[in-house]
CSV table of C-alpha atoms in Angstrom, one decimal:
chain,number,residue,atom,x,y,z
A,190,MET,CA,-46.4,147.5,20.5
A,191,THR,CA,-43.5,149.3,18.5
A,192,PRO,CA,-41.8,151.9,20.5
A,193,ALA,CA,-41.8,155.4,19.0
A,194,ILE,CA,-38.6,156.9,17.8
A,195,ASN,CA,-37.3,159.7,19.8
A,196,GLU,CA,-36.1,162.2,17.0
A,197,SER,CA,-34.0,164.3,19.6
A,198,ARG,CA,-31.9,161.4,20.6
A,199,LEU,CA,-31.5,160.0,17.0
A,200,SER,CA,-30.0,163.4,16.3
A,201,TYR,CA,-27.3,162.5,18.9
A,202,LEU,CA,-26.8,159.2,17.0
A,203,TYR,CA,-26.4,161.1,13.6
A,204,GLU,CA,-23.9,163.4,15.1
A,205,ALA,CA,-21.6,160.7,16.5
A,206,VAL,CA,-21.7,158.9,13.0
A,207,GLN,CA,-21.1,162.2,11.1
A,208,CYS,CA,-18.1,163.3,13.3
A,209,GLY,CA,-16.8,159.5,13.8
A,210,THR,CA,-16.6,159.4,17.5
A,211,VAL,CA,-18.7,160.4,20.5
A,212,ARG,CA,-16.1,162.9,21.7
A,213,ALA,CA,-16.1,164.8,18.4
A,214,ALA,CA,-19.8,164.9,18.2
A,215,ALA,CA,-19.8,166.2,21.9
A,216,ASP,CA,-17.4,169.0,20.9
A,217,ARG,CA,-19.5,169.9,17.8
A,218,LEU,CA,-22.8,170.2,20.2
A,219,ASP,CA,-20.7,171.6,23.0
A,220,ILE,CA,-21.9,169.3,25.6
A,221,ALA,CA,-20.0,166.4,27.7
A,222,PRO,CA,-19.3,163.2,25.7
A,223,SER,CA,-21.2,161.3,28.6
A,224,ALA,CA,-24.4,163.1,27.6
A,225,VAL,CA,-24.2,162.0,23.9
A,226,SER,CA,-23.3,158.5,25.2
A,227,ARG,CA,-26.4,158.5,27.4
A,228,GLN,CA,-28.8,159.9,24.8
A,229,ILE,CA,-27.5,156.9,22.4
A,230,ALA,CA,-27.8,154.5,25.2
A,231,LEU,CA,-31.5,155.5,25.9
A,232,LEU,CA,-32.3,155.2,22.2
A,233,GLU,CA,-30.8,151.7,22.1
A,234,ALA,CA,-32.9,150.6,25.3
A,235,GLU,CA,-36.1,152.0,23.8
A,236,LEU,CA,-35.6,150.0,20.6
A,237,ALA,CA,-34.2,147.1,22.3
A,238,LEU,CA,-31.4,146.9,19.7
A,239,PRO,CA,-27.8,147.9,19.4
A,240,LEU,CA,-27.2,150.6,17.3
A,241,ILE,CA,-23.5,151.2,17.3
A,242,GLU,CA,-20.3,149.4,17.7
A,243,ARG,CA,-17.3,151.2,19.4
A,244,HIS,CA,-13.9,150.8,17.8
A,245,LYS,CA,-10.7,152.3,18.4
A,246,ARG,CA,-11.0,154.5,15.4
A,247,GLY,CA,-14.6,155.5,16.4
A,248,VAL,CA,-18.2,154.3,16.1
A,249,HIS,CA,-19.7,152.2,13.5
A,250,LEU,CA,-23.5,151.4,12.8
A,251,THR,CA,-24.9,148.1,13.3
A,252,GLN,CA,-27.5,147.0,10.8
A,253,ALA,CA,-30.4,148.5,12.9
A,254,GLY,CA,-28.2,151.7,13.2
A,255,ARG,CA,-27.9,152.1,9.4
A,256,LEU,CA,-31.8,151.6,8.9
A,257,LEU,CA,-32.3,154.5,11.4
A,258,MET,CA,-29.7,156.7,9.8
A,259,GLU,CA,-31.3,156.3,6.4
A,260,TYR,CA,-34.7,157.0,8.1
A,261,TYR,CA,-33.3,160.2,9.6
A,262,ARG,CA,-31.8,161.5,6.6
A,263,GLU,CA,-34.8,161.0,4.7
A,264,GLN,CA,-37.0,162.8,7.5
A,265,ARG,CA,-34.4,165.7,7.2
A,266,ALA,CA,-34.5,166.0,3.5
A,267,HIS,CA,-38.4,165.9,3.6
A,268,GLN,CA,-38.5,168.7,6.1
A,269,GLU,CA,-36.0,170.7,3.9
A,270,ASP,CA,-38.4,170.3,1.0
A,271,LEU,CA,-41.4,171.3,3.1
A,272,LEU,CA,-39.5,174.4,4.3
A,273,ALA,CA,-38.5,175.3,0.8
A,274,LYS,CA,-42.1,175.0,-0.5
A,275,LEU,CA,-43.5,177.1,2.3
A,276,GLN,CA,-41.0,179.9,1.4
A,277,GLU,CA,-42.2,179.8,-2.2
A,278,VAL,CA,-45.9,180.0,-1.2
A,279,ARG,CA,-44.8,183.1,0.7
A,280,GLY,CA,-43.3,184.4,-2.5
A,281,LEU,CA,-39.7,184.5,-1.1
A,282,ARG,CA,-36.8,184.0,-3.2
A,283,ARG,CA,-34.6,182.6,-0.3
A,284,GLY,CA,-32.9,179.4,0.6
A,285,HIS,CA,-29.8,177.8,1.3
A,286,ILE,CA,-28.1,175.3,-1.3
A,287,ARG,CA,-25.3,172.7,-0.3
A,288,LEU,CA,-23.0,171.9,-3.1
A,289,ALA,CA,-20.3,169.3,-3.2
A,290,VAL,CA,-17.7,169.9,-5.8
A,291,GLY,CA,-14.7,168.3,-7.5
A,292,GLU,CA,-11.8,170.8,-7.3
A,293,GLY,CA,-11.4,170.8,-11.1
A,294,PHE,CA,-15.0,172.5,-11.4
A,295,VAL,CA,-13.9,175.2,-9.2
A,296,SER,CA,-12.6,178.0,-11.8
A,297,ASP,CA,-15.6,177.1,-14.0
A,298,LEU,CA,-18.1,177.4,-11.2
A,299,MET,CA,-16.8,180.6,-9.7
A,300,GLY,CA,-16.5,182.5,-13.0
A,301,ALA,CA,-19.6,183.9,-14.9
A,302,PRO,CA,-22.2,181.0,-13.7
A,303,LEU,CA,-21.9,181.7,-9.9
A,304,GLN,CA,-21.3,185.4,-10.4
A,305,TYR,CA,-24.5,185.8,-12.3
A,306,PHE,CA,-26.6,183.5,-9.8
A,307,CYS,CA,-25.4,185.3,-6.8
A,308,LYS,CA,-26.1,188.8,-8.3
A,309,ARG,CA,-29.7,187.6,-9.3
A,310,TYR,CA,-30.6,185.8,-6.1
A,311,PRO,CA,-28.7,187.7,-3.5
A,312,ASP,CA,-30.9,186.1,-0.7
A,313,ILE,CA,-30.0,182.6,-1.4
A,314,THR,CA,-27.1,181.3,0.5
A,315,LEU,CA,-24.5,178.7,-0.5
A,316,THR,CA,-22.3,176.0,1.1
A,317,LEU,CA,-19.5,174.8,-1.2
A,318,ASP,CA,-17.5,172.0,-0.1
A,319,LEU,CA,-14.7,170.4,-2.0
A,320,ALA,CA,-14.3,166.8,-2.5
A,321,GLY,CA,-13.1,163.9,-4.4
A,322,THR,CA,-15.4,161.8,-6.8
A,323,ASN,CA,-16.2,159.2,-4.2
A,324,GLU,CA,-16.8,161.8,-1.4
A,325,VAL,CA,-19.1,163.9,-3.6
A,326,MET,CA,-21.2,160.8,-4.5
A,327,ARG,CA,-21.4,159.9,-0.8
A,328,LEU,CA,-22.5,163.5,0.3
A,329,VAL,CA,-25.3,163.7,-2.3
A,330,ALA,CA,-26.4,160.1,-1.6
A,331,GLU,CA,-26.7,160.9,2.0
A,332,ASP,CA,-28.4,164.2,1.5
A,333,ASP,CA,-25.4,166.1,3.0
A,334,ALA,CA,-25.3,168.0,-0.3
A,335,ASP,CA,-28.2,169.0,-2.6
A,336,ILE,CA,-26.1,169.0,-5.7
A,337,GLY,CA,-22.7,167.5,-6.9
A,338,LEU,CA,-20.3,168.5,-9.6
A,339,VAL,CA,-18.3,165.2,-10.2
A,340,TYR,CA,-15.8,164.0,-12.9
A,341,ASN,CA,-16.5,160.5,-14.5
A,342,PRO,CA,-18.5,159.2,-11.4
A,343,PRO,CA,-19.1,155.4,-11.2
A,344,ALA,CA,-22.6,154.1,-11.6
A,345,GLU,CA,-24.7,154.4,-8.4
A,346,PRO,CA,-28.4,153.5,-8.2
A,347,LYS,CA,-28.9,156.4,-5.5
A,348,ILE,CA,-27.5,159.1,-7.9
A,349,VAL,CA,-29.0,160.5,-11.0
A,350,SER,CA,-27.2,162.8,-13.5
A,351,ARG,CA,-29.1,166.0,-14.5
A,352,ALA,CA,-26.5,167.0,-16.9
A,353,GLN,CA,-23.4,165.3,-18.4
A,354,MET,CA,-21.1,166.0,-21.0
A,355,ALA,CA,-17.9,164.3,-22.7
A,356,GLN,CA,-14.8,165.8,-21.2
A,357,PRO,CA,-11.8,163.9,-22.2
A,358,VAL,CA,-8.6,163.7,-20.2
A,359,HIS,CA,-5.6,165.8,-21.6
A,360,ALA,CA,-2.1,165.9,-20.9
A,361,ILE,CA,-1.4,169.3,-19.4
A,362,VAL,CA,2.1,170.5,-20.1
A,363,ALA,CA,4.1,173.9,-19.9
A,364,PRO,CA,4.5,176.0,-22.8
A,365,GLY,CA,7.5,174.9,-24.9
A,366,SER,CA,7.1,171.3,-23.6
A,367,PRO,CA,8.7,168.7,-26.1
A,368,LEU,CA,5.3,166.9,-26.0
A,369,ILE,CA,3.7,169.8,-27.8
A,370,ALA,CA,6.3,169.5,-30.6
A,371,GLN,CA,5.6,165.8,-30.5
A,372,ALA,CA,1.9,166.4,-30.8
A,373,ALA,CA,2.4,169.0,-33.7
A,374,ASN,CA,4.4,166.6,-35.5
A,375,ALA,CA,1.9,163.8,-35.2
A,376,ALA,CA,-0.7,166.3,-36.5
A,377,ALA,CA,1.5,167.2,-39.4
A,378,THR,CA,2.0,163.4,-40.2
A,379,GLN,CA,-1.8,162.7,-39.9
A,380,ALA,CA,-2.5,165.7,-42.5
A,381,ALA,CA,0.2,164.5,-44.9
A,382,GLU,CA,-1.3,161.0,-44.7
A,383,ALA,CA,-5.0,162.2,-45.2
A,384,MET,CA,-3.4,164.2,-48.3
A,385,ARG,CA,-2.0,161.1,-49.8
A,386,ALA,CA,-5.3,159.0,-49.0
A,387,THR,CA,-7.2,161.2,-51.2
A,388,GLY,CA,-4.5,161.1,-54.2
A,389,ALA,CA,-2.8,164.5,-53.3
A,390,THR,CA,0.4,163.3,-54.6
A,391,LYS,CA,1.3,165.8,-57.2
A,392,ALA,CA,2.7,169.2,-56.6
A,393,THR,CA,-0.6,170.8,-55.5
A,394,GLY,CA,-1.0,168.0,-52.9
A,395,ALA,CA,2.5,168.5,-51.7
A,396,THR,CA,1.8,172.3,-51.4
A,397,LYS,CA,-1.2,171.3,-49.2
A,398,ALA,CA,1.0,169.2,-47.1
A,399,THR,CA,3.5,171.5,-46.6
A,400,LYS,CA,0.9,174.1,-45.5
A,401,ALA,CA,-0.6,171.6,-43.0
A,402,ILE,CA,3.0,171.1,-41.5
A,403,GLN,CA,3.4,174.9,-41.3
A,404,ALA,CA,0.2,175.2,-39.5
A,405,ALA,CA,1.1,172.5,-37.0
A,406,ASP,CA,4.4,174.4,-36.3
A,407,THR,CA,2.4,177.5,-35.8
A,408,ALA,CA,0.3,175.7,-33.1
A,409,HIS,CA,3.6,174.4,-31.6
A,410,ALA,CA,4.9,177.8,-31.3
A,411,ASN,CA,1.7,179.4,-30.1
A,412,GLY,CA,1.6,176.6,-27.4
A,413,ARG,CA,-2.1,177.3,-26.4
A,414,HIS,CA,-3.7,175.1,-29.2
A,415,GLN,CA,-4.2,171.5,-29.2
A,416,PRO,CA,-2.2,170.5,-32.4
A,417,GLY,CA,-2.6,166.8,-32.2
A,418,ALA,CA,-3.0,163.7,-30.1
A,419,LEU,CA,-0.4,161.7,-28.2
A,420,THR,CA,-0.2,158.2,-27.5
A,421,LEU,CA,-0.1,157.3,-23.8
A,422,ASP,CA,3.2,155.8,-24.1
A,423,ALA,CA,4.8,159.1,-25.0
A,424,LEU,CA,4.3,160.0,-21.5
A,425,TYR,CA,5.8,157.0,-19.8
A,426,ASP,CA,9.1,158.7,-19.2
A,427,VAL,CA,7.7,162.2,-18.4
A,428,PRO,CA,7.8,163.1,-14.6
A,429,LEU,CA,4.1,163.2,-13.6
A,430,ALA,CA,2.0,164.6,-10.7
A,431,LEU,CA,-1.3,162.8,-10.3
A,432,MET,CA,-4.4,162.9,-7.9
A,433,HIS,CA,-5.0,160.3,-5.3
A,434,GLY,CA,-7.0,157.2,-6.2
A,435,ALA,CA,-10.3,158.6,-4.7
A,436,TYR,CA,-10.5,161.2,-7.6
A,437,GLY,CA,-12.0,160.6,-11.0
A,438,THR,CA,-8.8,161.6,-13.1
A,439,ARG,CA,-6.6,159.0,-11.2
A,440,GLN,CA,-9.5,156.4,-11.5
A,441,LEU,CA,-9.6,157.1,-15.2
A,442,MET,CA,-5.6,157.0,-15.5
A,443,GLU,CA,-5.7,153.6,-13.6
A,444,LEU,CA,-8.1,151.9,-16.0
A,445,ALA,CA,-6.0,153.3,-18.9
A,446,GLU,CA,-2.8,151.9,-17.3
A,447,GLN,CA,-4.5,148.5,-17.0
A,448,SER,CA,-5.6,148.5,-20.5
A,449,GLU,CA,-1.9,149.3,-21.6
A,450,LYS,CA,-0.4,146.9,-19.2
A,451,HIS,CA,1.8,149.7,-17.9
A,452,ARG,CA,2.0,151.2,-14.5
A,453,LEU,CA,2.5,154.8,-14.2
A,454,THR,CA,4.9,156.0,-11.3
A,455,PRO,CA,4.1,159.7,-10.4
A,456,THR,CA,6.7,161.8,-9.0
A,457,VAL,CA,4.1,163.7,-6.9
A,458,THR,CA,0.7,162.3,-5.7
A,459,THR,CA,-1.7,164.8,-4.2
A,460,ASN,CA,-5.3,165.6,-3.4
A,461,SER,CA,-5.0,169.2,-4.9
A,462,ILE,CA,-5.5,170.1,-8.4
A,463,SER,CA,-3.8,173.4,-7.5
A,464,VAL,CA,-0.6,171.4,-6.6
A,465,LEU,CA,-1.0,169.5,-10.2
A,466,LYS,CA,-1.0,173.1,-11.9
A,467,HIS,CA,2.0,174.5,-10.0
A,468,PHE,CA,3.7,171.2,-10.6
A,469,VAL,CA,3.4,171.7,-14.6
A,470,ARG,CA,3.8,175.5,-14.3
A,471,ALA,CA,7.3,175.1,-12.6
A,472,GLY,CA,8.5,173.1,-15.4
A,473,LEU,CA,8.6,169.6,-13.3
A,474,GLY,CA,6.7,167.5,-15.7
A,475,ALA,CA,3.1,166.8,-16.8
A,476,THR,CA,-0.4,166.0,-15.3
A,477,PHE,CA,-3.6,164.8,-16.6
A,478,LEU,CA,-6.9,166.7,-16.5
A,479,PRO,CA,-9.8,167.9,-18.6
A,480,THR,CA,-9.5,171.3,-20.3
A,481,PHE,CA,-12.3,173.0,-18.2
A,482,ALA,CA,-10.1,172.2,-15.1
A,483,VAL,CA,-7.4,174.6,-16.6
A,484,SER,CA,-9.3,176.8,-19.1
A,485,GLN,CA,-8.4,180.1,-17.5
A,486,GLU,CA,-4.3,178.9,-17.4
A,487,ILE,CA,-4.7,177.9,-21.1
A,488,GLU,CA,-6.3,181.2,-22.1
A,489,ALA,CA,-3.4,183.0,-20.1
A,490,GLY,CA,-0.8,181.0,-22.1
A,491,VAL,CA,0.6,179.4,-18.9
A,492,LEU,CA,-0.4,176.1,-19.5
A,493,CYS,CA,-1.3,174.0,-22.6
A,494,ALA,CA,-3.7,171.0,-23.1
A,495,VAL,CA,-2.6,168.2,-25.5
A,496,PRO,CA,-5.1,165.6,-26.3
A,497,ILE,CA,-4.3,161.7,-25.8
A,498,ASP,CA,-5.3,159.1,-28.3
A,499,HIS,CA,-7.0,156.7,-25.9
A,500,PRO,CA,-10.5,155.4,-25.7
A,501,ILE,CA,-10.9,155.1,-22.1
A,502,LEU,CA,-9.6,158.8,-21.5
A,503,ASN,CA,-11.6,160.2,-24.1
A,504,SER,CA,-14.8,158.5,-22.8
A,505,ALA,CA,-14.8,160.7,-19.6
A,506,GLU,CA,-17.6,162.8,-18.6
A,507,ALA,CA,-18.5,165.8,-16.3
A,508,HIS,CA,-21.7,165.1,-14.4
A,509,LEU,CA,-24.2,167.4,-12.5
A,510,ILE,CA,-25.8,165.1,-10.0
A,511,THR,CA,-28.6,164.7,-7.4
A,512,ARG,CA,-29.9,162.0,-5.1
A,513,ALA,CA,-32.3,159.8,-7.3
A,514,GLY,CA,-36.0,160.7,-5.9
A,515,ARG,CA,-34.7,163.8,-4.3
A,516,ARG,CA,-37.2,166.8,-4.5
A,517,LEU,CA,-35.0,169.8,-4.5
A,518,SER,CA,-36.0,173.3,-3.2
A,519,GLY,CA,-36.9,176.0,-5.4
A,520,ALA,CA,-33.5,177.6,-4.8
A,521,ALA,CA,-31.5,174.5,-5.5
A,522,ASN,CA,-33.6,173.9,-8.8
A,523,ARG,CA,-32.9,177.1,-9.9
A,524,LEU,CA,-29.1,176.7,-9.3
A,525,LEU,CA,-29.3,173.4,-11.0
A,526,THR,CA,-30.9,174.6,-14.2
A,527,HIS,CA,-28.6,177.6,-14.1
A,528,LEU,CA,-25.5,175.5,-13.9
A,529,ALA,CA,-26.4,173.1,-16.5
A,530,SER,CA,-26.8,175.8,-19.1
A,531,LYS,CA,-23.8,178.3,-18.0
A,532,MET,CA,-21.0,176.0,-17.0
A,533,GLU,CA,-18.2,175.2,-19.7
A,534,ALA,CA,-18.0,171.9,-18.5
A,535,PHE,CA,-21.6,171.2,-19.6
A,536,GLY,CA,-21.2,172.8,-23.1
A,537,ALA,CA,-21.4,176.7,-22.4
A,538,PRO,CA,-18.8,178.7,-24.3
A,539,GLY,CA,-15.9,179.5,-22.4
C-alpha cells in the first residue's frame, strides 16, 4: 500500500529547499534546526526514499525530492486558486499578487499603471521582487510569483507570454556625448543618400539634403532625440557599464558580440540598472538598455538613447509572463490585463 504524503512534513522540506540549508529554514520558521531535520527524516522514512542530499553549500533534492517539490508547488497553486474563487463568490475585490520584475521595468510599472491599479483596487496587496531574467523565469515557473516582467527571456515550455512587444537595445549615453554627433552624421548621410537615390541631384535636391543635415544637427543639439543608428563597432573603444550575465540585456550583448567576433570588456559590471544610469550620467561612458527602462531620464534630458544597427539587438522583446497552465486569481488576472494595456513596454503611450 502506498503511504500517504504528510503535507505538514512536506512543508519543512519545502522551506529547507527554498532557504538552501536546514539551519536557514529553521531560522525562518523560528524553530530548532534539529526539528526541521527530524521532520524531513520522518518523511523520508514514511516514503522509504531519500529526498535530499546534504552538501557543504546546502541541501540538494534527489529525483524523488524533486517530484515531491513539484507536487507541493502544484498543490499550493491549486489552493490559492480555490481561495481566490471563493473570494470572488463572496463578491470581494481582495487578494494578494506576487510580481517578479526585471529592474528595467520599475519606472514604467511604478508610474501611471500601478498608481491607477492601486487606487482602483485598494484592498489588493502586492509583493514586488526584483530579479534578473533567469531568476524571474524560475520564480514564475515554480509558482513563487504569479506574474513576471522580463526582458528577452529564453524559450521555456513552463512559461507562457501573455503580452510581448519589440523593445530594441539602445546605446544609452549622456547629453553631449560624441556618439550622438556620430549618429546624427550617420542620419544626415543616410538622408543625403536617399535624396540621391530618388534623383534629387539638382539644386532642389541639394536644398532638401541640406535641410536633412540641419535637422540631424538640431537633433544632436537637443540630445533627447534618436537621430540615427550606430554600428556596434562604434562603441568598441567607449568605456561601458554592463549587467551580469543572468540579465537579459547582457545575454543579448553576448550574442551580438559572438556574431561580430568581438568581445566587449566593460569598465563596470553590476546587477543594478540604477548603477548603469549613474555611470552614464556621471559622464563615465555608455551602457545598453531598452528605452522604456530610461524613459523618465530621456524625458528629463539627462540621458539619451541612440539606436544600434544590429539585427540581434533590434530583435529584443519585453514579455509579460505566467506559468503555463496556471489559473490566476481574479485579482492577478485584473492586474495582468491592466499591465498589458497600460505599460509603455507593451505599447502604451509614455
